[in-house]
Short mmCIF file of C-alpha atoms in Angstrom, two decimals:
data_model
loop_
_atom_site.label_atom_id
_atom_site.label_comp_id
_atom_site.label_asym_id
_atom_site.label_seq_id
_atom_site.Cartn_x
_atom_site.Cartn_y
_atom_site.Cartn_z
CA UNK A 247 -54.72 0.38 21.32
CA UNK A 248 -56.49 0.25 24.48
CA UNK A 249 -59.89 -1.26 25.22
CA UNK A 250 -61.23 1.84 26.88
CA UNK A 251 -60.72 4.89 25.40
CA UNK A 252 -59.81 8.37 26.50
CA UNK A 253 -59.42 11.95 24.71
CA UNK A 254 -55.56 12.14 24.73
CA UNK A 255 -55.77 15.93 26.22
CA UNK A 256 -57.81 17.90 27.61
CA UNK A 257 -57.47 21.53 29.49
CA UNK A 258 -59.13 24.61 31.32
CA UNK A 259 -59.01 27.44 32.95
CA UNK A 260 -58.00 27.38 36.85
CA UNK A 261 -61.43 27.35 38.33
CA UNK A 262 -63.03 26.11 35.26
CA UNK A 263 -64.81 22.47 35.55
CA UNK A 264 -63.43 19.90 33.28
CA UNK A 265 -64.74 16.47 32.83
CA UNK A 266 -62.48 13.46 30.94
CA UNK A 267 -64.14 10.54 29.62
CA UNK A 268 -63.78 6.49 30.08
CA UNK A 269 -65.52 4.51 26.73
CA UNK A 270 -65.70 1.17 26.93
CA UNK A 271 -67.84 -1.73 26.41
CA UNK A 272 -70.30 -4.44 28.71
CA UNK A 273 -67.13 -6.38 29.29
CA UNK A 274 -65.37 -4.16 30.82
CA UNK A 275 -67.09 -0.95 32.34
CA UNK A 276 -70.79 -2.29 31.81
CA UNK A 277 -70.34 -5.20 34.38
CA UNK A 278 -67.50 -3.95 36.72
CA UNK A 279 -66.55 -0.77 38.73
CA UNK A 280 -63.89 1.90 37.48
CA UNK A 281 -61.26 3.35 39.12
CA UNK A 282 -59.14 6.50 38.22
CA UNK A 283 -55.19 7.23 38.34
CA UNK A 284 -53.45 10.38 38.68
CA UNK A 285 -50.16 10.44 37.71
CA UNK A 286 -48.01 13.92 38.33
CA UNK A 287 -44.93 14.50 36.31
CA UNK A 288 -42.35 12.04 36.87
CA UNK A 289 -44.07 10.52 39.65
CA UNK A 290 -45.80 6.95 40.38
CA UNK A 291 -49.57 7.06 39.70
CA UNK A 292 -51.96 7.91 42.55
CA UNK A 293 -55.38 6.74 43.14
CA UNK A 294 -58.02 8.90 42.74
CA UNK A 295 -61.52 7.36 42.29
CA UNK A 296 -62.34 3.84 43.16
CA UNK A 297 -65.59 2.16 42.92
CA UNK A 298 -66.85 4.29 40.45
CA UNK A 299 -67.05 7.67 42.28
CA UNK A 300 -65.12 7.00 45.73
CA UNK A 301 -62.61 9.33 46.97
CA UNK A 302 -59.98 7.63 49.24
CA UNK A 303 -59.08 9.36 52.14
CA UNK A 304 -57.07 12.92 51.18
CA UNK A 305 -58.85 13.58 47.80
CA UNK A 306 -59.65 16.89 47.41
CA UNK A 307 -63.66 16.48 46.85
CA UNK A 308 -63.06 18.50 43.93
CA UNK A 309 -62.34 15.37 42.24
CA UNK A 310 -65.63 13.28 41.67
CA UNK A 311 -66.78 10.07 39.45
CA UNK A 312 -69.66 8.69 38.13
CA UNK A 313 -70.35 5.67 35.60
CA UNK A 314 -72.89 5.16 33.09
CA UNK A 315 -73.68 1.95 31.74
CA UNK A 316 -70.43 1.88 29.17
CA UNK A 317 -69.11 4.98 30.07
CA UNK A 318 -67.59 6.37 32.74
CA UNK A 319 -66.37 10.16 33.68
CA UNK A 320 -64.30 12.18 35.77
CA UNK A 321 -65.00 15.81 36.85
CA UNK A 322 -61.99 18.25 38.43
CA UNK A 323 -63.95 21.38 39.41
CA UNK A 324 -62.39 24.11 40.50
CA UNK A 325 -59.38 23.31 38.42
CA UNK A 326 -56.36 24.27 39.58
CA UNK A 327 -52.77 24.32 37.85
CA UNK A 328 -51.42 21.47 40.57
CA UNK A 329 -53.96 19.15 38.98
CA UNK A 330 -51.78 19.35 35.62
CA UNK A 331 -51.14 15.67 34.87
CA UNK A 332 -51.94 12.64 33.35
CA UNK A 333 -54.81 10.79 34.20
CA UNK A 334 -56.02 7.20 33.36
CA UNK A 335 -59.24 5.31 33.75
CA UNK A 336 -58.79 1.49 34.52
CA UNK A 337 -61.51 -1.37 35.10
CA UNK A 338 -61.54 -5.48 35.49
CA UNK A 339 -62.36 -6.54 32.11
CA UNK A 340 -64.11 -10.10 31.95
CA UNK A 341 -63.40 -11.09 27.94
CA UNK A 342 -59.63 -10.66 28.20
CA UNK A 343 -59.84 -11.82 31.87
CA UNK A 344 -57.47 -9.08 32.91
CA UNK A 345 -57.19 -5.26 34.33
CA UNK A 346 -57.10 -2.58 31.45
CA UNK A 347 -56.48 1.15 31.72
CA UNK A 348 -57.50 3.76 29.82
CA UNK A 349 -54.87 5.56 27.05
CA UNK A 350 -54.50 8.30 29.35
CA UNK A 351 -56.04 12.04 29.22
CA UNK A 352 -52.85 14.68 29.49
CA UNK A 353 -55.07 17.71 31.87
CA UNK A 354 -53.31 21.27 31.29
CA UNK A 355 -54.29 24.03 33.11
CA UNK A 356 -54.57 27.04 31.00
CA UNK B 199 -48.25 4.53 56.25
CA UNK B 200 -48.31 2.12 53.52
CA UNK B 201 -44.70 1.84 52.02
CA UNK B 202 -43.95 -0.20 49.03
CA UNK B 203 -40.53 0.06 47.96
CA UNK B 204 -39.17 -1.25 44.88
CA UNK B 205 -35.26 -2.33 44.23
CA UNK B 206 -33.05 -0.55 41.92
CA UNK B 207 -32.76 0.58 38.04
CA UNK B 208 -31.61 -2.74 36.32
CA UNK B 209 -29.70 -2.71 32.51
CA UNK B 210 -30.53 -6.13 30.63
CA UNK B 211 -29.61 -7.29 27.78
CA UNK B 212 -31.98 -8.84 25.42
CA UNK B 213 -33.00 -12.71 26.04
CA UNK B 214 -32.22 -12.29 29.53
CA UNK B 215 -34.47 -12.20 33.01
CA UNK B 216 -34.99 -9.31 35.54
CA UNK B 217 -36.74 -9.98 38.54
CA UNK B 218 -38.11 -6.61 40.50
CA UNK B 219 -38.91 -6.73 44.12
CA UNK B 220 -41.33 -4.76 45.94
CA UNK B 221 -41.12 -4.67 49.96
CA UNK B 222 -43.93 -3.46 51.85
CA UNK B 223 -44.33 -1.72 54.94
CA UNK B 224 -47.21 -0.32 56.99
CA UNK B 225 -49.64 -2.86 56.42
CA UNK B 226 -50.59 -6.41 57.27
CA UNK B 227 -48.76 -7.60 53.83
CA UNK B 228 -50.85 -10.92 54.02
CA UNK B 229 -54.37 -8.94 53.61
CA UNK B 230 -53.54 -7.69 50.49
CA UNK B 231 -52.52 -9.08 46.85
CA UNK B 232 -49.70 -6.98 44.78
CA UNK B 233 -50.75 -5.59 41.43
CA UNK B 234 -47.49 -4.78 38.84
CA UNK B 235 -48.37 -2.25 36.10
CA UNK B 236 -45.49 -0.95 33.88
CA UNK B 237 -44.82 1.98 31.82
CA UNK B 238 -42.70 2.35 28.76
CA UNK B 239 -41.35 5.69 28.54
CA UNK B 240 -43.64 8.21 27.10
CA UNK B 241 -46.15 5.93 27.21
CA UNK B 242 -49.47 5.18 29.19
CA UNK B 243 -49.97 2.16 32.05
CA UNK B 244 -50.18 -1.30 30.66
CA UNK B 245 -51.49 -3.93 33.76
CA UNK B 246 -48.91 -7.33 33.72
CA UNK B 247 -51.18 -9.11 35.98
CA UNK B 248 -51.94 -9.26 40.10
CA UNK B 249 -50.65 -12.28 42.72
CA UNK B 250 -53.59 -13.41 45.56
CA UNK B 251 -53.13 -12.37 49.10
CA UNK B 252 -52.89 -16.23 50.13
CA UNK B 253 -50.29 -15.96 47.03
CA UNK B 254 -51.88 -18.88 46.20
CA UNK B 255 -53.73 -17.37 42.75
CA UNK B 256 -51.68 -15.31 40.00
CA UNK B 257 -53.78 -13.22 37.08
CA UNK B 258 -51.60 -12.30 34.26
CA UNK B 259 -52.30 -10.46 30.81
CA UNK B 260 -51.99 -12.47 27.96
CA UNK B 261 -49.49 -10.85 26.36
CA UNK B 262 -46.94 -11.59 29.19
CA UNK B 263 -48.11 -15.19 29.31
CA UNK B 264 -45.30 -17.67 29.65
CA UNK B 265 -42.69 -14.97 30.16
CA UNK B 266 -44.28 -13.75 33.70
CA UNK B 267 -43.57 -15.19 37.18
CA UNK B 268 -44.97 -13.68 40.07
CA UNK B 269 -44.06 -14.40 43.66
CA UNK B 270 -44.21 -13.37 47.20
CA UNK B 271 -42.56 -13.58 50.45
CA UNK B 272 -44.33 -13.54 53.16
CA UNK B 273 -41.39 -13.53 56.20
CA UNK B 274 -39.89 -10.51 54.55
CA UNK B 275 -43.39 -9.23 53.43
CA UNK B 276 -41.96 -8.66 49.59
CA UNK B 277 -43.47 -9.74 46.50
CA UNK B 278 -41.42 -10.40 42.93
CA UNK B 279 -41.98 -10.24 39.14
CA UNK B 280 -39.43 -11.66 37.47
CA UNK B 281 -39.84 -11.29 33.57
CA UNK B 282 -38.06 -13.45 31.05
CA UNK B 283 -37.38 -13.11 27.72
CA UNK B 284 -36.33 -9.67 27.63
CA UNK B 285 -36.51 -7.78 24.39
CA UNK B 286 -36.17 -4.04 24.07
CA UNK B 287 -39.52 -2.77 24.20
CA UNK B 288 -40.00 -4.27 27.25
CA UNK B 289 -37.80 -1.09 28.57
CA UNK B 290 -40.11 0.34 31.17
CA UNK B 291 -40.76 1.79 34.25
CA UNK B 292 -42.35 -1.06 36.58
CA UNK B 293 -44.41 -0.62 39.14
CA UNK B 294 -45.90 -2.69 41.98
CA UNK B 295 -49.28 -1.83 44.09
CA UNK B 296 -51.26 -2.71 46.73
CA UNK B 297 -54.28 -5.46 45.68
CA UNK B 298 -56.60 -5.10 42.59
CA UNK B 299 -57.18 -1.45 43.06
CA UNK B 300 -53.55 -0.30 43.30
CA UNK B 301 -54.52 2.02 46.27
CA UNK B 302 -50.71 2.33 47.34
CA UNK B 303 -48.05 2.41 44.36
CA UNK B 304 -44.03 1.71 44.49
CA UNK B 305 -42.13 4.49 43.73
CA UNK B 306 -40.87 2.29 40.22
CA UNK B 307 -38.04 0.15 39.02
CA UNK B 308 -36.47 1.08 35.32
CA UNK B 309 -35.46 -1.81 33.56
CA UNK B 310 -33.63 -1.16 30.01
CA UNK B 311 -33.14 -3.15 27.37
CA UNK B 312 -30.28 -2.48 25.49
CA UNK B 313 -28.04 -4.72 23.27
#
């Protein structure tokens, strides 16, 4: 049972927008920043977001972020059936003095 | 390009250690700490902990506590988690990353756990 917590699915349309949720608490997303993982079928995760709503270089800017106060979101617009995967949320949290991710958020493409 | 490779699929038995290295390539290996994260099958990421870039400071989650080592090498630029203890649920896919954002990921090490 993770700290932060994330729908378990989620899906669209190709060109739809679809947004996945991050809720956590002032330990963890209230008082540091949030990244976001993307991890494809079988492969090693990939970082998507970092800082909150930073793209590293090679993002599509399709993907965005944003954080609010406990909460924090990802957006996909423009959804496309490539972006099928799992995706995770993960901040620095300062009670358990540790890194936690999010349960993860399975994206289907309809 | 940043390169992290990870050594091979390892088969344990339980009580025993498995130590996982991670050699990295493409970057100045001293800038950076090494995150491990692991991932038991069908399951989501779980964060084991993160060594400094000086190697000097280690950051581990408390459930691993006591059962975690994490190392580097510097001269061959390859860091090491060695976990002890081994019991079957700790059958996972581990991975290692670049510092406390894992920007750059390894491409994985299975360890099983298996009697």
């Amino acid at each position: 049972q993770s700290v932060l917590t994330q729908p378990p699915s989620a899906s669209g349309t190709p060109g739809q927008r679809v947004t996945i949720s991050c809720s956590g608490s002032s330990s963890n997303i209230g008082s540091n920043i949030v990244n976001w993982y993307q991890q494809l079928p079988g492969t090693a995760p990939k970082l998507l977001i970092h800082t909150n709503n930073q793209r590293p270089s090679g993002v599509p800017d399709r993907f965005s972020g944003s954080k609010s106060g406990t909460s924090a979101s990802l957006a996909i617009s423009g959804l496309q059936s490539e972006d099928e995967a799992d995706y995770y949320c993960a901040v620095w949290d300062d009670s358990l003095n540790g890194q936690v991710f999010g349960g993860g958020t399975k994206l289907t493409a309809l | 390009q940043v390169h992290l490779v990870q050594s091979g699929p390892e088969v344990k038995k339980p009580g025993a250690s498995v130590k996982v290295s991670c050699k990295a390539s493409g970057y100045t290996f001293t800038s950076y700490g090494i995150s491990w994260v692991r991932q038991a099958p069908g399951q989501g990421l779980e964060w084991m902990g993160w060594i400094s870039d000086d190697s000097v400071n280690t950051k581990n989650a408390q459930k691993f506590q006591g059962r975690i080592a994490m190392t580097t090498d510097t001269s061959t630029s390859t860091a090491y988690m060695e976990l002890r203890s081994l019991r079957s649920d700790d059958t996972a896919v581990y991975y290692c990353a670049r510092g406390s954002s894992a920007d750059y990921w390894g491409q994985g090490t299975l360890v099983t756990v298996s009697s």
